[in-house]
Amino acid sequence: MIDADSSNMCYDFLCCFQKRKRSDLSNRRVELRYFSIALVPVFIFGLHELIHHHLIATDLNVPLEILNDENTWLEAVGRLRFLAASWFFASLAVLAVALLIRNLTRPMARDTRIAAIATVLAIFMLAVVPTIQQYVTSTTPRIYHQVGKAVFETALSRGTLPGCLEPDDYWLLGTCGEIPVFTMFMRVLDIINALAGLAVGALIVGMILCLATGNHESVEETAAELARGLHQMRQQLYLSSLVLTFGMFFASSWMYWPLPLISETEKAAYNSLITASALFTGTYFCLLMLSFYLPVALILDSRVKNLTRVVSQVEMNKKGFDIEDWKASRGLKEGVGEVLRTGFAIVAPILASFAGGIAPLAV
């Protein structure tokens, strides 16, 4: 039997242990300088906007004669693909934001939480700036201009929306406009752009939070923390690749929207234009993902090397000690080579598919 004094001692020990654990968790922080990693994807974004506004032709003289006047109902094919891609991508964007919120609600240092939230909001505001500019200045080129403005608008004008009998009629997202299906496209595109800004911000900050550290007194605790960081980094990488893949599915869905209405004699030529545009967009997305994954991966790899160097110096006189076995047993086996292979192995098939054309969407 356990007497009252022993019970009280056990209870006090448990309380102290729990308090220490909560204190250790609340001391977990990311050095504020690491949030500057977000400047790398911001630079990629800025470079993409610069290229898009100065080097991408938006005044393509694609003749309307390439549109087939028969089977105008084929516009519904592109619309259904676009709505399906929008729905799925929006769900993934919400998932990325929800996972970040879950991470931010866990115990961590106050300055780290504030910096994380501020970074997400800054990236979101940066992402919606082009959309705001398009509403303020009507002459600002729209993204669909790169695949032929007149052809795109005319192809979408072949379709109708239920409930949109007059341009001033109201439907789910506002007034119908002169071209109801085109109005739907622009409104949904604006919503997806806003969600994409939130999702990218959440993915970037989620990756940076993998660098969180606490106050550890032993090598084993430090090794366990590094293993958790590497595990979280891989989860963020897989989620980023999922968002990237279906972000490309969304982008290609609206690019291929007019294709079923193109005449057979011109379809191959127009398809080559869409594929090239999709490849440029895919390259941008892949570089964006690698821009915040690689710095975090390299920093964690450097921490693993520093820790193994310390362990090697301490254990070097022990017979039969193998540092590689020690790393493997603690989940620290990955090196910089593996980090690079993982990142490029994820983005390579996406770029390769767009470089060769997308058969399922090009039908």
Short mmCIF file of C-alpha atoms in Angstrom, two decimals:
data_model
loop_
_atom_site.label_atom_id
_atom_site.label_comp_id
_atom_site.label_asym_id
_atom_site.label_seq_id
_atom_site.Cartn_x
_atom_site.Cartn_y
_atom_site.Cartn_z
CA MET A 1 0.00 0.00 0.00
CA ILE A 2 1.07 3.60 -0.67
CA ASP A 3 0.74 5.98 2.26
CA ALA A 4 -0.44 9.59 2.04
CA ASP A 5 3.09 11.06 2.18
CA SER A 6 4.22 8.91 -0.74
CA SER A 7 1.14 9.91 -2.71
CA ASN A 8 1.84 13.57 -2.08
CA MET A 9 5.46 13.16 -3.13
CA CYS A 10 4.41 11.45 -6.36
CA TYR A 11 1.84 14.14 -7.03
CA ASP A 12 4.35 16.93 -6.39
CA PHE A 13 6.88 15.24 -8.68
CA LEU A 14 4.28 14.86 -11.42
CA CYS A 15 3.23 18.50 -11.11
CA CYS A 16 6.85 19.64 -11.29
CA PHE A 17 7.46 17.45 -14.31
CA GLN A 18 4.37 18.80 -16.11
CA LYS A 19 5.29 22.39 -15.27
CA ARG A 20 8.81 21.84 -16.57
CA LYS A 21 7.45 20.26 -19.73
CA ARG A 22 5.08 23.17 -20.33
CA SER A 23 7.92 25.59 -19.64
CA ASP A 24 10.19 23.80 -22.11
CA LEU A 25 7.47 23.90 -24.77
CA SER A 26 6.69 27.57 -24.16
CA ASN A 27 10.41 28.32 -24.56
CA ARG A 28 10.44 26.78 -28.03
CA ARG A 29 11.27 29.56 -30.41
CA VAL A 30 12.54 30.29 -33.89
CA GLU A 31 15.26 32.91 -34.05
CA LEU A 32 13.69 35.94 -35.69
CA ARG A 33 16.45 36.12 -38.28
CA TYR A 34 15.22 32.85 -39.76
CA PHE A 35 11.96 34.50 -40.81
CA SER A 36 14.04 36.33 -43.40
CA ILE A 37 13.87 33.05 -45.35
CA ALA A 38 10.46 34.32 -46.48
CA LEU A 39 12.31 36.99 -48.50
CA VAL A 40 13.55 34.30 -50.91
CA PRO A 41 10.06 33.29 -52.17
CA VAL A 42 9.11 36.99 -52.14
CA PHE A 43 12.05 37.61 -54.48
CA ILE A 44 10.89 34.74 -56.72
CA PHE A 45 7.39 36.26 -56.75
CA GLY A 46 8.75 39.70 -57.63
CA LEU A 47 10.92 38.27 -60.40
CA HIS A 48 7.92 36.38 -61.80
CA GLU A 49 5.84 39.57 -61.85
CA LEU A 50 8.69 41.43 -63.56
CA ILE A 51 9.00 38.76 -66.25
CA HIS A 52 5.24 38.54 -66.67
CA HIS A 53 4.81 42.28 -67.19
CA HIS A 54 7.85 42.87 -69.40
CA LEU A 55 8.64 39.64 -71.25
CA ILE A 56 5.32 37.79 -71.66
CA ALA A 57 3.24 38.85 -74.66
CA THR A 58 -0.30 39.78 -73.62
CA ASP A 59 -1.44 41.27 -76.93
CA LEU A 60 -1.46 38.03 -78.90
CA ASN A 61 -3.39 38.40 -82.13
CA VAL A 62 -5.02 34.97 -81.98
CA PRO A 63 -7.77 35.12 -84.64
CA LEU A 64 -11.34 34.36 -83.65
CA GLU A 65 -11.66 32.26 -86.80
CA ILE A 66 -9.98 29.34 -85.02
CA LEU A 67 -13.12 28.91 -82.91
CA ASN A 68 -15.59 26.32 -84.13
CA ASP A 69 -19.12 27.72 -84.46
CA GLU A 70 -20.61 24.26 -84.05
CA ASN A 71 -20.92 22.35 -80.78
CA THR A 72 -20.83 25.48 -78.65
CA TRP A 73 -21.98 23.32 -75.73
CA LEU A 74 -18.39 22.08 -75.47
CA GLU A 75 -17.70 25.21 -73.41
CA ALA A 76 -19.18 23.25 -70.50
CA VAL A 77 -16.24 20.81 -70.69
CA GLY A 78 -13.74 23.49 -69.74
CA ARG A 79 -16.08 25.01 -67.16
CA LEU A 80 -16.52 21.72 -65.31
CA ARG A 81 -12.77 21.15 -65.21
CA PHE A 82 -12.21 24.67 -63.91
CA LEU A 83 -14.82 24.36 -61.16
CA ALA A 84 -13.51 20.93 -60.10
CA ALA A 85 -9.92 22.23 -59.91
CA SER A 86 -11.05 25.37 -58.05
CA TRP A 87 -12.98 23.38 -55.48
CA PHE A 88 -10.14 20.96 -54.78
CA PHE A 89 -7.41 23.60 -54.69
CA ALA A 90 -9.48 25.76 -52.33
CA SER A 91 -9.84 22.77 -49.99
CA LEU A 92 -6.07 22.20 -49.99
CA ALA A 93 -5.45 25.90 -49.32
CA VAL A 94 -7.79 25.80 -46.32
CA LEU A 95 -6.01 22.63 -45.12
CA ALA A 96 -2.60 24.33 -45.26
CA VAL A 97 -3.93 27.30 -43.27
CA ALA A 98 -5.65 25.00 -40.74
CA LEU A 99 -2.41 23.07 -40.12
CA LEU A 100 -0.53 26.30 -39.51
CA ILE A 101 -3.19 27.45 -37.04
CA ARG A 102 -2.81 24.14 -35.23
CA ASN A 103 0.95 24.68 -34.99
CA LEU A 104 0.53 28.25 -33.78
CA THR A 105 -1.83 27.19 -30.99
CA ARG A 106 0.84 24.91 -29.54
CA PRO A 107 3.09 26.30 -26.77
CA MET A 108 5.84 28.50 -28.19
CA ALA A 109 7.57 31.78 -27.48
CA ARG A 110 5.38 34.85 -27.94
CA ASP A 111 7.79 36.63 -30.33
CA THR A 112 7.90 33.55 -32.57
CA ARG A 113 4.10 33.40 -32.78
CA ILE A 114 3.85 37.12 -33.56
CA ALA A 115 6.55 36.90 -36.25
CA ALA A 116 4.82 33.88 -37.82
CA ILE A 117 1.43 35.61 -38.02
CA ALA A 118 2.97 38.83 -39.35
CA THR A 119 4.84 36.91 -42.06
CA VAL A 120 1.69 35.12 -43.22
CA LEU A 121 -0.27 38.39 -43.40
CA ALA A 122 2.56 40.14 -45.28
CA ILE A 123 2.73 37.38 -47.90
CA PHE A 124 -1.06 37.36 -48.22
CA MET A 125 -1.15 41.13 -48.83
CA LEU A 126 1.64 40.82 -51.38
CA ALA A 127 -0.29 38.07 -53.20
CA VAL A 128 -3.52 40.10 -53.51
CA VAL A 129 -1.80 43.27 -54.75
CA PRO A 130 -2.03 42.23 -58.46
CA THR A 131 -5.76 41.53 -58.04
CA ILE A 132 -6.32 44.93 -56.45
CA GLN A 133 -4.34 46.62 -59.24
CA GLN A 134 -6.55 44.97 -61.85
CA TYR A 135 -9.67 46.44 -60.23
CA VAL A 136 -8.11 49.89 -59.80
CA THR A 137 -6.64 50.08 -63.32
CA SER A 138 -8.73 48.57 -66.09
CA THR A 139 -5.74 48.63 -68.48
CA THR A 140 -3.73 46.22 -66.32
CA PRO A 141 -3.16 42.98 -68.31
CA ARG A 142 -5.15 40.00 -67.05
CA ILE A 143 -3.57 36.60 -66.65
CA TYR A 144 -5.70 34.99 -69.38
CA HIS A 145 -4.37 37.47 -71.97
CA GLN A 146 -1.31 35.24 -72.36
CA VAL A 147 -3.45 32.62 -74.14
CA GLY A 148 -5.34 35.05 -76.36
CA LYS A 149 -7.71 37.65 -74.90
CA ALA A 150 -10.33 37.70 -77.67
CA VAL A 151 -10.43 33.91 -78.13
CA PHE A 152 -10.72 33.29 -74.39
CA GLU A 153 -13.52 35.80 -73.83
CA THR A 154 -15.41 34.68 -76.92
CA ALA A 155 -15.15 31.01 -76.01
CA LEU A 156 -16.55 31.68 -72.53
CA SER A 157 -19.34 33.84 -73.98
CA ARG A 158 -20.77 30.68 -75.61
CA GLY A 159 -21.94 29.42 -72.21
CA THR A 160 -24.75 30.52 -69.92
CA LEU A 161 -25.36 30.55 -66.18
CA PRO A 162 -28.66 29.52 -64.57
CA GLY A 163 -30.45 32.58 -63.24
CA CYS A 164 -28.44 35.02 -65.34
CA LEU A 165 -30.98 36.36 -67.80
CA GLU A 166 -29.85 39.99 -67.65
CA PRO A 167 -26.42 41.55 -66.97
CA ASP A 168 -27.76 43.22 -63.79
CA ASP A 169 -29.21 40.03 -62.33
CA TYR A 170 -27.67 38.82 -59.07
CA TRP A 171 -26.35 35.32 -58.54
CA LEU A 172 -24.02 33.59 -56.07
CA LEU A 173 -21.01 35.92 -56.51
CA GLY A 174 -22.71 39.19 -57.48
CA THR A 175 -24.04 40.60 -60.72
CA CYS A 176 -24.00 38.48 -63.87
CA GLY A 177 -22.23 40.93 -66.17
CA GLU A 178 -22.34 41.03 -69.96
CA ILE A 179 -20.65 37.60 -70.20
CA PRO A 180 -21.94 35.58 -67.21
CA VAL A 181 -19.53 32.64 -67.53
CA PHE A 182 -16.58 35.01 -67.92
CA THR A 183 -17.73 36.98 -64.86
CA MET A 184 -17.87 33.70 -62.93
CA PHE A 185 -14.35 32.86 -64.07
CA MET A 186 -12.91 36.19 -62.91
CA ARG A 187 -14.69 36.12 -59.54
CA VAL A 188 -13.63 32.54 -58.78
CA LEU A 189 -10.09 33.36 -59.93
CA ASP A 190 -9.92 36.28 -57.48
CA ILE A 191 -11.10 34.04 -54.62
CA ILE A 192 -8.56 31.34 -55.49
CA ASN A 193 -5.77 33.94 -55.73
CA ALA A 194 -6.58 35.14 -52.21
CA LEU A 195 -6.70 31.58 -50.85
CA ALA A 196 -3.45 30.77 -52.66
CA GLY A 197 -1.77 33.75 -50.98
CA LEU A 198 -2.89 32.48 -47.57
CA ALA A 199 -1.84 28.91 -48.40
CA VAL A 200 1.63 29.90 -49.63
CA GLY A 201 2.13 32.08 -46.56
CA ALA A 202 1.05 29.18 -44.33
CA LEU A 203 3.40 26.76 -46.11
CA ILE A 204 6.36 29.14 -45.87
CA VAL A 205 5.83 29.87 -42.18
CA GLY A 206 5.10 26.21 -41.43
CA MET A 207 8.45 25.31 -42.98
CA ILE A 208 10.27 28.02 -41.00
CA LEU A 209 8.71 26.74 -37.76
CA CYS A 210 10.60 23.47 -38.35
CA LEU A 211 13.65 25.40 -37.10
CA ALA A 212 12.20 25.87 -33.61
CA THR A 213 14.55 25.07 -30.74
CA GLY A 214 14.18 24.82 -26.96
CA ASN A 215 16.40 24.80 -23.90
CA HIS A 216 17.92 21.32 -23.84
CA GLU A 217 20.50 20.09 -21.37
CA SER A 218 21.47 16.83 -23.06
CA VAL A 219 22.59 15.62 -26.45
CA GLU A 220 19.71 13.12 -26.59
CA GLU A 221 17.10 15.87 -26.12
CA THR A 222 18.75 17.93 -28.87
CA ALA A 223 18.82 14.91 -31.18
CA ALA A 224 15.13 14.22 -30.51
CA GLU A 225 14.28 17.82 -31.30
CA LEU A 226 16.23 17.70 -34.56
CA ALA A 227 14.45 14.49 -35.52
CA ARG A 228 11.09 16.18 -34.89
CA GLY A 229 12.17 19.13 -37.01
CA LEU A 230 13.19 16.88 -39.90
CA HIS A 231 9.94 14.96 -39.65
CA GLN A 232 7.90 18.15 -39.65
CA MET A 233 9.94 19.47 -42.59
CA ARG A 234 9.13 16.37 -44.65
CA GLN A 235 5.42 16.76 -43.81
CA GLN A 236 5.53 20.39 -44.93
CA LEU A 237 7.36 19.40 -48.11
CA TYR A 238 4.74 16.78 -49.02
CA LEU A 239 1.91 19.21 -48.31
CA SER A 240 3.68 21.88 -50.39
CA SER A 241 4.08 19.44 -53.28
CA LEU A 242 0.38 18.55 -53.04
CA VAL A 243 -0.62 22.22 -53.16
CA LEU A 244 1.87 22.75 -56.01
CA THR A 245 0.50 19.84 -58.05
CA PHE A 246 -3.13 20.85 -57.76
CA GLY A 247 -2.22 24.51 -58.14
CA MET A 248 -0.90 23.52 -61.56
CA PHE A 249 -4.07 21.52 -62.18
CA PHE A 250 -6.08 24.66 -61.41
CA ALA A 251 -3.89 26.89 -63.62
CA SER A 252 -4.03 24.48 -66.56
CA SER A 253 -7.80 24.00 -66.15
CA TRP A 254 -8.55 27.59 -67.13
CA MET A 255 -5.81 27.69 -69.77
CA TYR A 256 -7.36 24.68 -71.54
CA TRP A 257 -10.92 25.97 -71.16
CA PRO A 258 -11.32 27.19 -74.80
CA LEU A 259 -9.55 24.18 -76.34
CA PRO A 260 -12.64 22.00 -77.02
CA LEU A 261 -14.05 24.90 -79.08
CA ILE A 262 -10.96 25.25 -81.29
CA SER A 263 -11.25 23.86 -84.81
CA GLU A 264 -9.37 20.62 -85.49
CA THR A 265 -7.01 22.27 -87.97
CA GLU A 266 -5.86 24.87 -85.39
CA LYS A 267 -6.10 22.79 -82.22
CA ALA A 268 -2.49 21.55 -82.28
CA ALA A 269 -1.08 25.06 -82.73
CA TYR A 270 -3.24 26.55 -79.97
CA ASN A 271 -2.42 23.62 -77.69
CA SER A 272 1.30 24.34 -78.09
CA LEU A 273 0.70 27.92 -76.90
CA ILE A 274 -1.19 26.70 -73.82
CA THR A 275 1.43 24.07 -72.99
CA ALA A 276 4.23 26.64 -73.17
CA SER A 277 2.27 28.99 -70.91
CA ALA A 278 1.60 26.16 -68.46
CA LEU A 279 5.30 25.23 -68.44
CA PHE A 280 6.26 28.79 -67.50
CA THR A 281 3.69 28.80 -64.68
CA GLY A 282 4.86 25.36 -63.51
CA THR A 283 8.47 26.52 -63.40
CA TYR A 284 7.47 29.47 -61.25
CA PHE A 285 5.51 27.27 -58.83
CA CYS A 286 8.37 24.77 -58.50
CA LEU A 287 10.97 27.48 -57.87
CA LEU A 288 8.64 29.06 -55.32
CA MET A 289 8.38 25.80 -53.38
CA LEU A 290 12.11 25.08 -53.48
CA SER A 291 12.89 28.65 -52.38
CA PHE A 292 11.56 28.10 -48.86
CA TYR A 293 12.26 24.36 -48.57
CA LEU A 294 15.97 24.31 -49.39
CA PRO A 295 17.12 26.99 -46.88
CA VAL A 296 15.32 25.25 -44.02
CA ALA A 297 16.62 21.84 -45.10
CA LEU A 298 20.21 23.11 -45.29
CA ILE A 299 19.99 24.76 -41.86
CA LEU A 300 18.68 21.55 -40.27
CA ASP A 301 21.39 19.56 -42.05
CA SER A 302 24.01 21.93 -40.62
CA ARG A 303 22.59 21.42 -37.11
CA VAL A 304 22.75 17.64 -37.53
CA LYS A 305 26.39 17.87 -38.61
CA ASN A 306 27.29 20.06 -35.64
CA LEU A 307 25.59 17.66 -33.24
CA THR A 308 27.27 14.60 -34.70
CA ARG A 309 30.63 16.35 -34.47
CA VAL A 310 30.07 16.93 -30.76
CA VAL A 311 28.93 13.33 -30.22
CA SER A 312 31.93 12.00 -32.13
CA GLN A 313 34.34 13.95 -29.96
CA VAL A 314 32.68 12.68 -26.78
CA GLU A 315 32.31 9.07 -27.84
CA MET A 316 35.47 8.71 -29.95
CA ASN A 317 37.25 6.57 -27.34
CA LYS A 318 34.39 4.11 -26.97
CA LYS A 319 35.05 0.82 -28.72
CA GLY A 320 32.58 -0.14 -31.41
CA PHE A 321 30.89 3.24 -31.54
CA ASP A 322 29.60 4.08 -35.04
CA ILE A 323 28.35 7.64 -35.58
CA GLU A 324 26.28 6.62 -38.61
CA ASP A 325 24.44 4.00 -36.55
CA TRP A 326 23.89 6.60 -33.85
CA LYS A 327 22.38 9.02 -36.38
CA ALA A 328 20.20 6.33 -37.96
CA SER A 329 18.83 5.19 -34.59
CA ARG A 330 17.74 8.75 -33.83
CA GLY A 331 16.24 9.62 -37.21
CA LEU A 332 19.10 11.90 -38.27
CA LYS A 333 20.42 9.91 -41.21
CA GLU A 334 19.39 12.31 -43.95
CA GLY A 335 22.22 14.38 -45.40
CA VAL A 336 22.28 17.38 -47.70
CA GLY A 337 22.43 15.12 -50.76
CA GLU A 338 19.22 13.37 -49.72
CA VAL A 339 17.60 16.72 -49.02
CA LEU A 340 18.35 17.98 -52.52
CA ARG A 341 17.25 14.74 -54.16
CA THR A 342 13.94 14.78 -52.30
CA GLY A 343 13.16 18.36 -53.29
CA PHE A 344 14.03 17.99 -56.96
CA ALA A 345 12.43 14.53 -57.20
CA ILE A 346 9.11 16.13 -56.26
CA VAL A 347 9.23 19.02 -58.73
CA ALA A 348 10.88 17.24 -61.68
CA PRO A 349 7.85 15.13 -62.76
CA ILE A 350 5.61 18.21 -62.66
CA LEU A 351 7.87 20.18 -64.98
CA ALA A 352 8.44 17.16 -67.20
CA SER A 353 4.69 16.62 -67.64
CA PHE A 354 4.14 20.21 -68.74
CA ALA A 355 7.20 20.21 -70.99
CA GLY A 356 5.74 17.22 -72.81
CA GLY A 357 2.11 18.33 -72.77
CA ILE A 358 -0.79 17.32 -70.58
CA ALA A 359 -2.78 14.65 -72.35
CA PRO A 360 -5.71 14.37 -69.88
CA LEU A 361 -6.42 18.10 -70.02
CA ALA A 362 -5.60 18.60 -73.66
CA VAL A 363 -8.32 16.28 -74.94
#
